[in-house]
Every structure is written in structure tokens, then in C-alpha cells.
Amino acid sequence: MHLGWLCATGWECAVVSIAFLGGTIIQGLAVLNYPEYVFKRWHVTLITIAIALFAVLFNTFLAKRLPLVEAFVLILHVAGLFIIIIPLWVLAPISDATTVFAQFSNSGGWSDGTATMVGLVTAITAIIGYGCTVHMSEEVRDASSALPKPIMSAVTLNGSMAFVVLVTLYFTLGNLDEVLNTDTGYPFIQVFYNVTKSYPATNAMTSIVVLAIISSVITEVATASRQL
């Protein structure tokens, strides 16, 4: 019984964690666009609540539209890959392969092994989202044979796309210290701006990420509701 409640609570916490991620990215854009903006932690709390509340209301009143939204986000997800990487490859100074693949930098204060293991958390977190599919299985015919195919297809597609984005960012990163110490809190936002030199372009490229995250919150709420 206790394990069941822990699982249910875990999925509810996942909803908030993804909403928090989206909120901090939105706040990072505010920092970039408005230098006079004073960063406050409670601001991101309110943004997180707004995103989570939107997801709950969507699942309450527009649940039948969820497949349509997911189809739209899938198109945006794939198209967004090219919308992001093409400007980076075209506009950014390209680092040489030796710098990208043979030069390592660890400024975190921990050993390389510890830093590597901590860094894996991000990749693992992205992968566990595929478990949402299983929790929706009661609404799928022949779930045992129908679900594994989209799960493995999603892993293959997203893994390949993530690798392309990863390599692209490595080659177009620019000054590592500047990117890591950005006031936005997110190095990728700073990379977008350094490459494009345009606030609208940076906002548009980052908005693709934000929309994908908000859609993840919506589907996460749908999944978490099946745990109760």
C-alpha cells in the first residue's frame, strides 16, 4: 500500500518538476530580454504553478483534444530540430573536432567520475518519460503488442535527435566560460543569442523547447491521474 502511494506521489512530483523546468527557462528568457529585470525565486514559483494549473485544466476540460495536441507537438518537435540546428551550423563559428572530442573541462569541483555520474541524471530523466505510455495502456487495444512499438520508436527517434543536437551544440558552443556563467541560468539560451545576435530569434528557438516542456506537463498530468 505504501509503495503504491509513493509511486503516485512520485508521478505528481514529476508534474511539478517538469513545470519548474519550463518556468526557469521562461525566467531565463526574461533575464535575457530585460537586463533591468530583477531575478526573484518566487517569480519562477508562480510560473511553475501557472504551467501546472494549465495542464490540470486542459486534462479536465479538453482531454479529448489531447491526441490532437500531441500530434501538433510531434510535428513541432521534429521541425524544431531543424529550426534550431540550421541557424547554429550556418551562423556560428565552428570549433575543430579535436577541441570537441578530445578536450575535457571540469569546473564543478568534483572528480571527473562523480561529475559524469551526476550528469547522467539529465539523460536518464529524459528517458523515463516514455513510461507514461504504459500507464495509459488501459485505453489501448492489444496493449501488450501495440505499446512496445511506439515506445521503442520514440526512444530511437529522440535518441538520434538528441545526439544531433548534442554534437551541434558542442561544435557551436563558443566561449565555454561565458556560456556556463550566463545570467539566464541556461547555457543553451546564451548559445542561441551568441550565434544569432537576435532577441526575437533566440526567443523563437527557445520557445520551441518551452512548448515541448509544457506539452510534457500536460501528458504527465494525464499519466499521473491514472495512478490515483
PDB file of C-alpha atoms in Angstrom:
ATOM      1  CA  MET A   1       0.000   0.000   0.000  1.00  0.00           C
ATOM      2  CA  HIS A   2       2.748   2.415   0.996  1.00  0.00           C
ATOM      3  CA  LEU A   3       4.664   1.624  -2.188  1.00  0.00           C
ATOM      4  CA  GLY A   4       1.606   2.461  -4.260  1.00  0.00           C
ATOM      5  CA  TRP A   5       1.241   5.842  -2.605  1.00  0.00           C
ATOM      6  CA  LEU A   6       4.945   6.518  -3.123  1.00  0.00           C
ATOM      7  CA  CYS A   7       4.578   5.754  -6.841  1.00  0.00           C
ATOM      8  CA  ALA A   8       1.539   8.014  -7.116  1.00  0.00           C
ATOM      9  CA  THR A   9       3.322  10.798  -5.241  1.00  0.00           C
ATOM     10  CA  GLY A  10       6.379  10.346  -7.447  1.00  0.00           C
ATOM     11  CA  TRP A  11       4.361  10.947 -10.601  1.00  0.00           C
ATOM     12  CA  GLU A  12       2.723  14.010  -9.049  1.00  0.00           C
ATOM     13  CA  CYS A  13       6.173  15.361  -8.197  1.00  0.00           C
ATOM     14  CA  ALA A  14       7.261  14.696 -11.774  1.00  0.00           C
ATOM     15  CA  VAL A  15       4.496  17.017 -12.982  1.00  0.00           C
ATOM     16  CA  VAL A  16       5.814  19.833 -10.818  1.00  0.00           C
ATOM     17  CA  SER A  17       9.459  19.191 -11.705  1.00  0.00           C
ATOM     18  CA  ILE A  18       8.777  19.488 -15.440  1.00  0.00           C
ATOM     19  CA  ALA A  19       6.657  22.596 -14.891  1.00  0.00           C
ATOM     20  CA  PHE A  20       9.502  24.052 -12.815  1.00  0.00           C
ATOM     21  CA  LEU A  21      11.930  23.382 -15.654  1.00  0.00           C
ATOM     22  CA  GLY A  22       9.682  25.259 -18.069  1.00  0.00           C
ATOM     23  CA  GLY A  23       9.279  28.085 -15.568  1.00  0.00           C
ATOM     24  CA  THR A  24      13.010  28.573 -15.111  1.00  0.00           C
ATOM     25  CA  ILE A  25      13.553  28.660 -18.883  1.00  0.00           C
ATOM     26  CA  ILE A  26      10.836  31.315 -19.237  1.00  0.00           C
ATOM     27  CA  GLN A  27      12.512  33.289 -16.466  1.00  0.00           C
ATOM     28  CA  GLY A  28      15.839  32.872 -18.264  1.00  0.00           C
ATOM     29  CA  LEU A  29      14.303  34.487 -21.349  1.00  0.00           C
ATOM     30  CA  ALA A  30      13.077  37.358 -19.175  1.00  0.00           C
ATOM     31  CA  VAL A  31      16.610  37.887 -17.878  1.00  0.00           C
ATOM     32  CA  LEU A  32      17.969  37.894 -21.426  1.00  0.00           C
ATOM     33  CA  ASN A  33      15.389  40.273 -22.888  1.00  0.00           C
ATOM     34  CA  TYR A  34      15.127  42.680 -19.966  1.00  0.00           C
ATOM     35  CA  PRO A  35      18.532  43.409 -18.384  1.00  0.00           C
ATOM     36  CA  GLU A  36      16.828  45.548 -15.736  1.00  0.00           C
ATOM     37  CA  TYR A  37      14.703  42.585 -14.616  1.00  0.00           C
ATOM     38  CA  VAL A  38      15.478  41.573 -11.024  1.00  0.00           C
ATOM     39  CA  PHE A  39      15.582  37.789 -10.668  1.00  0.00           C
ATOM     40  CA  LYS A  40      13.339  36.584  -7.831  1.00  0.00           C
ATOM     41  CA  ARG A  41      12.864  32.938  -6.873  1.00  0.00           C
ATOM     42  CA  TRP A  42       9.174  33.394  -6.114  1.00  0.00           C
ATOM     43  CA  HIS A  43       8.628  34.539  -9.703  1.00  0.00           C
ATOM     44  CA  VAL A  44       9.512  31.101 -11.027  1.00  0.00           C
ATOM     45  CA  THR A  45       7.291  29.543  -8.356  1.00  0.00           C
ATOM     46  CA  LEU A  46       4.297  31.433  -9.734  1.00  0.00           C
ATOM     47  CA  ILE A  47       5.210  30.482 -13.318  1.00  0.00           C
ATOM     48  CA  THR A  48       5.502  26.838 -12.265  1.00  0.00           C
ATOM     49  CA  ILE A  49       2.075  26.954 -10.612  1.00  0.00           C
ATOM     50  CA  ALA A  50       0.595  28.572 -13.736  1.00  0.00           C
ATOM     51  CA  ILE A  51       2.002  25.858 -16.025  1.00  0.00           C
ATOM     52  CA  ALA A  52       0.842  23.045 -13.741  1.00  0.00           C
ATOM     53  CA  LEU A  53      -2.600  24.621 -13.359  1.00  0.00           C
ATOM     54  CA  PHE A  54      -2.918  24.996 -17.132  1.00  0.00           C
ATOM     55  CA  ALA A  55      -2.074  21.302 -17.560  1.00  0.00           C
ATOM     56  CA  VAL A  56      -4.664  20.280 -14.967  1.00  0.00           C
ATOM     57  CA  LEU A  57      -7.371  22.437 -16.557  1.00  0.00           C
ATOM     58  CA  PHE A  58      -6.519  21.077 -20.005  1.00  0.00           C
ATOM     59  CA  ASN A  59      -6.875  17.483 -18.802  1.00  0.00           C
ATOM     60  CA  THR A  60     -10.106  18.382 -17.025  1.00  0.00           C
ATOM     61  CA  PHE A  61     -11.937  20.157 -19.827  1.00  0.00           C
ATOM     62  CA  LEU A  62     -10.046  19.355 -23.053  1.00  0.00           C
ATOM     63  CA  ALA A  63      -8.901  15.776 -22.525  1.00  0.00           C
ATOM     64  CA  LYS A  64     -10.466  14.697 -25.833  1.00  0.00           C
ATOM     65  CA  ARG A  65      -8.147  17.150 -27.608  1.00  0.00           C
ATOM     66  CA  LEU A  66      -5.032  15.534 -26.172  1.00  0.00           C
ATOM     67  CA  PRO A  67      -4.274  13.368 -29.259  1.00  0.00           C
ATOM     68  CA  LEU A  68      -4.544  16.454 -31.478  1.00  0.00           C
ATOM     69  CA  VAL A  69      -2.166  18.410 -29.255  1.00  0.00           C
ATOM     70  CA  GLU A  70       0.281  15.514 -29.161  1.00  0.00           C
ATOM     71  CA  ALA A  71       0.250  15.280 -32.966  1.00  0.00           C
ATOM     72  CA  PHE A  72       0.940  19.014 -33.240  1.00  0.00           C
ATOM     73  CA  VAL A  73       3.778  18.810 -30.721  1.00  0.00           C
ATOM     74  CA  LEU A  74       5.298  15.838 -32.556  1.00  0.00           C
ATOM     75  CA  ILE A  75       5.438  17.902 -35.754  1.00  0.00           C
ATOM     76  CA  LEU A  76       6.857  20.869 -33.833  1.00  0.00           C
ATOM     77  CA  HIS A  77       9.347  18.576 -32.119  1.00  0.00           C
ATOM     78  CA  VAL A  78      10.779  17.209 -35.368  1.00  0.00           C
ATOM     79  CA  ALA A  79      10.602  20.516 -37.260  1.00  0.00           C
ATOM     80  CA  GLY A  80      12.073  22.299 -34.250  1.00  0.00           C
ATOM     81  CA  LEU A  81      15.226  20.229 -34.571  1.00  0.00           C
ATOM     82  CA  PHE A  82      15.979  21.801 -37.938  1.00  0.00           C
ATOM     83  CA  ILE A  83      14.756  25.248 -36.875  1.00  0.00           C
ATOM     84  CA  ILE A  84      17.369  25.180 -34.118  1.00  0.00           C
ATOM     85  CA  ILE A  85      20.369  23.412 -35.634  1.00  0.00           C
ATOM     86  CA  ILE A  86      20.353  25.091 -39.068  1.00  0.00           C
ATOM     87  CA  PRO A  87      20.987  28.631 -37.714  1.00  0.00           C
ATOM     88  CA  LEU A  88      23.651  27.245 -35.394  1.00  0.00           C
ATOM     89  CA  TRP A  89      25.582  25.494 -38.174  1.00  0.00           C
ATOM     90  CA  VAL A  90      25.186  28.417 -40.581  1.00  0.00           C
ATOM     91  CA  LEU A  91      25.899  31.367 -38.270  1.00  0.00           C
ATOM     92  CA  ALA A  92      28.177  30.097 -35.514  1.00  0.00           C
ATOM     93  CA  PRO A  93      31.973  29.810 -35.653  1.00  0.00           C
ATOM     94  CA  ILE A  94      32.602  26.062 -35.827  1.00  0.00           C
ATOM     95  CA  SER A  95      35.065  24.529 -33.375  1.00  0.00           C
ATOM     96  CA  ASP A  96      37.524  21.929 -34.624  1.00  0.00           C
ATOM     97  CA  ALA A  97      36.897  18.250 -33.960  1.00  0.00           C
ATOM     98  CA  THR A  98      39.916  17.946 -31.661  1.00  0.00           C
ATOM     99  CA  THR A  99      38.512  20.582 -29.321  1.00  0.00           C
ATOM    100  CA  VAL A 100      35.076  18.972 -29.320  1.00  0.00           C
ATOM    101  CA  PHE A 101      36.021  15.325 -28.846  1.00  0.00           C
ATOM    102  CA  ALA A 102      39.434  15.418 -27.154  1.00  0.00           C
ATOM    103  CA  GLN A 103      39.330  18.445 -24.844  1.00  0.00           C
ATOM    104  CA  PHE A 104      37.628  17.983 -21.481  1.00  0.00           C
ATOM    105  CA  SER A 105      36.713  20.630 -18.921  1.00  0.00           C
ATOM    106  CA  ASN A 106      35.520  20.034 -15.363  1.00  0.00           C
ATOM    107  CA  SER A 107      34.867  23.229 -13.419  1.00  0.00           C
ATOM    108  CA  GLY A 108      32.396  21.751 -10.955  1.00  0.00           C
ATOM    109  CA  GLY A 109      34.884  20.996  -8.194  1.00  0.00           C
ATOM    110  CA  TRP A 110      34.125  17.259  -8.180  1.00  0.00           C
ATOM    111  CA  SER A 111      36.094  14.387  -9.669  1.00  0.00           C
ATOM    112  CA  ASP A 112      35.530  13.516 -13.327  1.00  0.00           C
ATOM    113  CA  GLY A 113      33.794  10.274 -12.376  1.00  0.00           C
ATOM    114  CA  THR A 114      31.390  11.961  -9.959  1.00  0.00           C
ATOM    115  CA  ALA A 115      30.664  14.764 -12.421  1.00  0.00           C
ATOM    116  CA  THR A 116      29.923  12.197 -15.131  1.00  0.00           C
ATOM    117  CA  MET A 117      27.521  10.232 -12.939  1.00  0.00           C
ATOM    118  CA  VAL A 118      25.698  13.398 -11.861  1.00  0.00           C
ATOM    119  CA  GLY A 119      25.461  14.494 -15.495  1.00  0.00           C
ATOM    120  CA  LEU A 120      23.784  11.216 -16.402  1.00  0.00           C
ATOM    121  CA  VAL A 121      20.759  12.208 -14.310  1.00  0.00           C
ATOM    122  CA  THR A 122      19.637  14.619 -17.030  1.00  0.00           C
ATOM    123  CA  ALA A 123      19.744  11.948 -19.733  1.00  0.00           C
ATOM    124  CA  ILE A 124      18.027   9.379 -17.514  1.00  0.00           C
ATOM    125  CA  THR A 125      15.281  11.847 -16.607  1.00  0.00           C
ATOM    126  CA  ALA A 126      14.524  12.381 -20.291  1.00  0.00           C
ATOM    127  CA  ILE A 127      14.257   8.642 -20.896  1.00  0.00           C
ATOM    128  CA  ILE A 128      11.898   7.745 -18.024  1.00  0.00           C
ATOM    129  CA  GLY A 129       9.165   9.850 -19.610  1.00  0.00           C
ATOM    130  CA  TYR A 130       8.443   7.003 -22.009  1.00  0.00           C
ATOM    131  CA  GLY A 131       6.904   5.171 -19.065  1.00  0.00           C
ATOM    132  CA  CYS A 132       3.877   7.450 -19.443  1.00  0.00           C
ATOM    133  CA  THR A 133       2.756   5.272 -22.335  1.00  0.00           C
ATOM    134  CA  VAL A 134       2.438   2.197 -20.137  1.00  0.00           C
ATOM    135  CA  HIS A 135       0.179   3.970 -17.659  1.00  0.00           C
ATOM    136  CA  MET A 136      -2.261   4.807 -20.445  1.00  0.00           C
ATOM    137  CA  SER A 137      -2.418   1.174 -21.570  1.00  0.00           C
ATOM    138  CA  GLU A 138      -5.905   0.508 -20.190  1.00  0.00           C
ATOM    139  CA  GLU A 139      -7.227   2.701 -23.008  1.00  0.00           C
ATOM    140  CA  VAL A 140      -5.356   0.812 -25.759  1.00  0.00           C
ATOM    141  CA  ARG A 141      -6.463  -2.354 -27.531  1.00  0.00           C
ATOM    142  CA  ASP A 142      -3.896  -5.185 -27.563  1.00  0.00           C
ATOM    143  CA  ALA A 143      -1.634  -3.069 -25.376  1.00  0.00           C
ATOM    144  CA  SER A 144       0.983  -5.798 -24.946  1.00  0.00           C
ATOM    145  CA  SER A 145       1.770  -5.719 -28.657  1.00  0.00           C
ATOM    146  CA  ALA A 146       0.720  -2.173 -29.561  1.00  0.00           C
ATOM    147  CA  LEU A 147       2.684  -0.244 -26.923  1.00  0.00           C
ATOM    148  CA  PRO A 148       6.251  -1.567 -27.310  1.00  0.00           C
ATOM    149  CA  LYS A 149       6.446  -0.339 -30.912  1.00  0.00           C
ATOM    150  CA  PRO A 150       5.778   3.366 -30.222  1.00  0.00           C
ATOM    151  CA  ILE A 151       7.944   3.241 -27.095  1.00  0.00           C
ATOM    152  CA  MET A 152      10.960   1.885 -28.971  1.00  0.00           C
ATOM    153  CA  SER A 153      10.269   4.173 -31.922  1.00  0.00           C
ATOM    154  CA  ALA A 154      10.227   7.170 -29.580  1.00  0.00           C
ATOM    155  CA  VAL A 155      13.473   6.087 -27.928  1.00  0.00           C
ATOM    156  CA  THR A 156      15.157   5.652 -31.311  1.00  0.00           C
ATOM    157  CA  LEU A 157      13.846   8.913 -32.778  1.00  0.00           C
ATOM    158  CA  ASN A 158      14.533  11.070 -29.740  1.00  0.00           C
ATOM    159  CA  GLY A 159      17.879   9.455 -29.045  1.00  0.00           C
ATOM    160  CA  SER A 160      19.006  10.184 -32.600  1.00  0.00           C
ATOM    161  CA  MET A 161      17.712  13.756 -32.485  1.00  0.00           C
ATOM    162  CA  ALA A 162      19.310  14.369 -29.093  1.00  0.00           C
ATOM    163  CA  PHE A 163      22.662  13.160 -30.416  1.00  0.00           C
ATOM    164  CA  VAL A 164      22.426  15.547 -33.378  1.00  0.00           C
ATOM    165  CA  VAL A 165      21.604  18.482 -31.079  1.00  0.00           C
ATOM    166  CA  LEU A 166      24.385  17.482 -28.686  1.00  0.00           C
ATOM    167  CA  VAL A 167      27.029  17.401 -31.407  1.00  0.00           C
ATOM    168  CA  THR A 168      25.713  20.663 -32.859  1.00  0.00           C
ATOM    169  CA  LEU A 169      25.956  22.459 -29.514  1.00  0.00           C
ATOM    170  CA  TYR A 170      29.463  21.143 -28.939  1.00  0.00           C
ATOM    171  CA  PHE A 171      30.675  22.460 -32.281  1.00  0.00           C
ATOM    172  CA  THR A 172      28.939  25.844 -31.894  1.00  0.00           C
ATOM    173  CA  LEU A 173      29.384  26.393 -28.158  1.00  0.00           C
ATOM    174  CA  GLY A 174      31.829  29.273 -28.420  1.00  0.00           C
ATOM    175  CA  ASN A 175      33.403  30.624 -25.225  1.00  0.00           C
ATOM    176  CA  LEU A 176      32.767  27.968 -22.581  1.00  0.00           C
ATOM    177  CA  ASP A 177      33.168  30.246 -19.551  1.00  0.00           C
ATOM    178  CA  GLU A 178      30.763  32.845 -20.958  1.00  0.00           C
ATOM    179  CA  VAL A 179      28.148  30.209 -21.717  1.00  0.00           C
ATOM    180  CA  LEU A 180      28.414  28.491 -18.335  1.00  0.00           C
ATOM    181  CA  ASN A 181      28.262  31.758 -16.387  1.00  0.00           C
ATOM    182  CA  THR A 182      25.303  33.218 -18.269  1.00  0.00           C
ATOM    183  CA  ASP A 183      22.797  35.223 -16.238  1.00  0.00           C
ATOM    184  CA  THR A 184      19.948  33.327 -17.905  1.00  0.00           C
ATOM    185  CA  GLY A 185      20.830  30.175 -15.982  1.00  0.00           C
ATOM    186  CA  TYR A 186      20.717  28.102 -19.164  1.00  0.00           C
ATOM    187  CA  PRO A 187      23.808  27.820 -21.391  1.00  0.00           C
ATOM    188  CA  PHE A 188      21.747  26.867 -24.458  1.00  0.00           C
ATOM    189  CA  ILE A 189      19.852  30.182 -24.304  1.00  0.00           C
ATOM    190  CA  GLN A 190      23.154  32.053 -24.266  1.00  0.00           C
ATOM    191  CA  VAL A 191      24.440  29.953 -27.181  1.00  0.00           C
ATOM    192  CA  PHE A 192      21.329  30.799 -29.212  1.00  0.00           C
ATOM    193  CA  TYR A 193      21.814  34.508 -28.566  1.00  0.00           C
ATOM    194  CA  ASN A 194      25.573  34.494 -29.163  1.00  0.00           C
ATOM    195  CA  VAL A 195      25.060  32.799 -32.508  1.00  0.00           C
ATOM    196  CA  THR A 196      22.042  34.729 -33.817  1.00  0.00           C
ATOM    197  CA  LYS A 197      22.724  38.108 -32.140  1.00  0.00           C
ATOM    198  CA  SER A 198      18.950  38.482 -32.162  1.00  0.00           C
ATOM    199  CA  TYR A 199      16.489  38.544 -29.287  1.00  0.00           C
ATOM    200  CA  PRO A 200      13.490  37.510 -31.460  1.00  0.00           C
ATOM    201  CA  ALA A 201      15.422  34.584 -32.951  1.00  0.00           C
ATOM    202  CA  THR A 202      16.589  33.454 -29.528  1.00  0.00           C
ATOM    203  CA  ASN A 203      13.054  33.749 -28.161  1.00  0.00           C
ATOM    204  CA  ALA A 204      11.638  31.738 -31.067  1.00  0.00           C
ATOM    205  CA  MET A 205      14.225  28.966 -30.780  1.00  0.00           C
ATOM    206  CA  THR A 206      13.822  28.737 -27.016  1.00  0.00           C
ATOM    207  CA  SER A 207      10.020  28.826 -27.292  1.00  0.00           C
ATOM    208  CA  ILE A 208      10.158  25.521 -29.149  1.00  0.00           C
ATOM    209  CA  VAL A 209      11.756  23.981 -26.071  1.00  0.00           C
ATOM    210  CA  VAL A 210       9.244  25.661 -23.746  1.00  0.00           C
ATOM    211  CA  LEU A 211       6.245  24.455 -25.773  1.00  0.00           C
ATOM    212  CA  ALA A 212       7.608  20.908 -25.759  1.00  0.00           C
ATOM    213  CA  ILE A 213       8.021  21.083 -21.991  1.00  0.00           C
ATOM    214  CA  ILE A 214       4.507  22.436 -21.426  1.00  0.00           C
ATOM    215  CA  SER A 215       3.083  19.640 -23.578  1.00  0.00           C
ATOM    216  CA  SER A 216       5.071  17.187 -21.464  1.00  0.00           C
ATOM    217  CA  VAL A 217       3.418  18.592 -18.346  1.00  0.00           C
ATOM    218  CA  ILE A 218       0.001  18.041 -19.928  1.00  0.00           C
ATOM    219  CA  THR A 219       0.728  14.396 -20.745  1.00  0.00           C
ATOM    220  CA  GLU A 220       2.403  13.916 -17.366  1.00  0.00           C
ATOM    221  CA  VAL A 221      -0.803  15.046 -15.636  1.00  0.00           C
ATOM    222  CA  ALA A 222      -2.767  12.566 -17.756  1.00  0.00           C
ATOM    223  CA  THR A 223      -0.377   9.823 -16.676  1.00  0.00           C
ATOM    224  CA  ALA A 224      -0.308  10.823 -13.012  1.00  0.00           C
ATOM    225  CA  SER A 225      -4.113  10.822 -12.904  1.00  0.00           C
ATOM    226  CA  ARG A 226      -4.066   7.096 -13.743  1.00  0.00           C
ATOM    227  CA  GLN A 227      -2.088   6.429 -10.567  1.00  0.00           C
ATOM    228  CA  LEU A 228      -4.840   7.603  -8.228  1.00  0.00           C
TER     229      LEU A 228
END
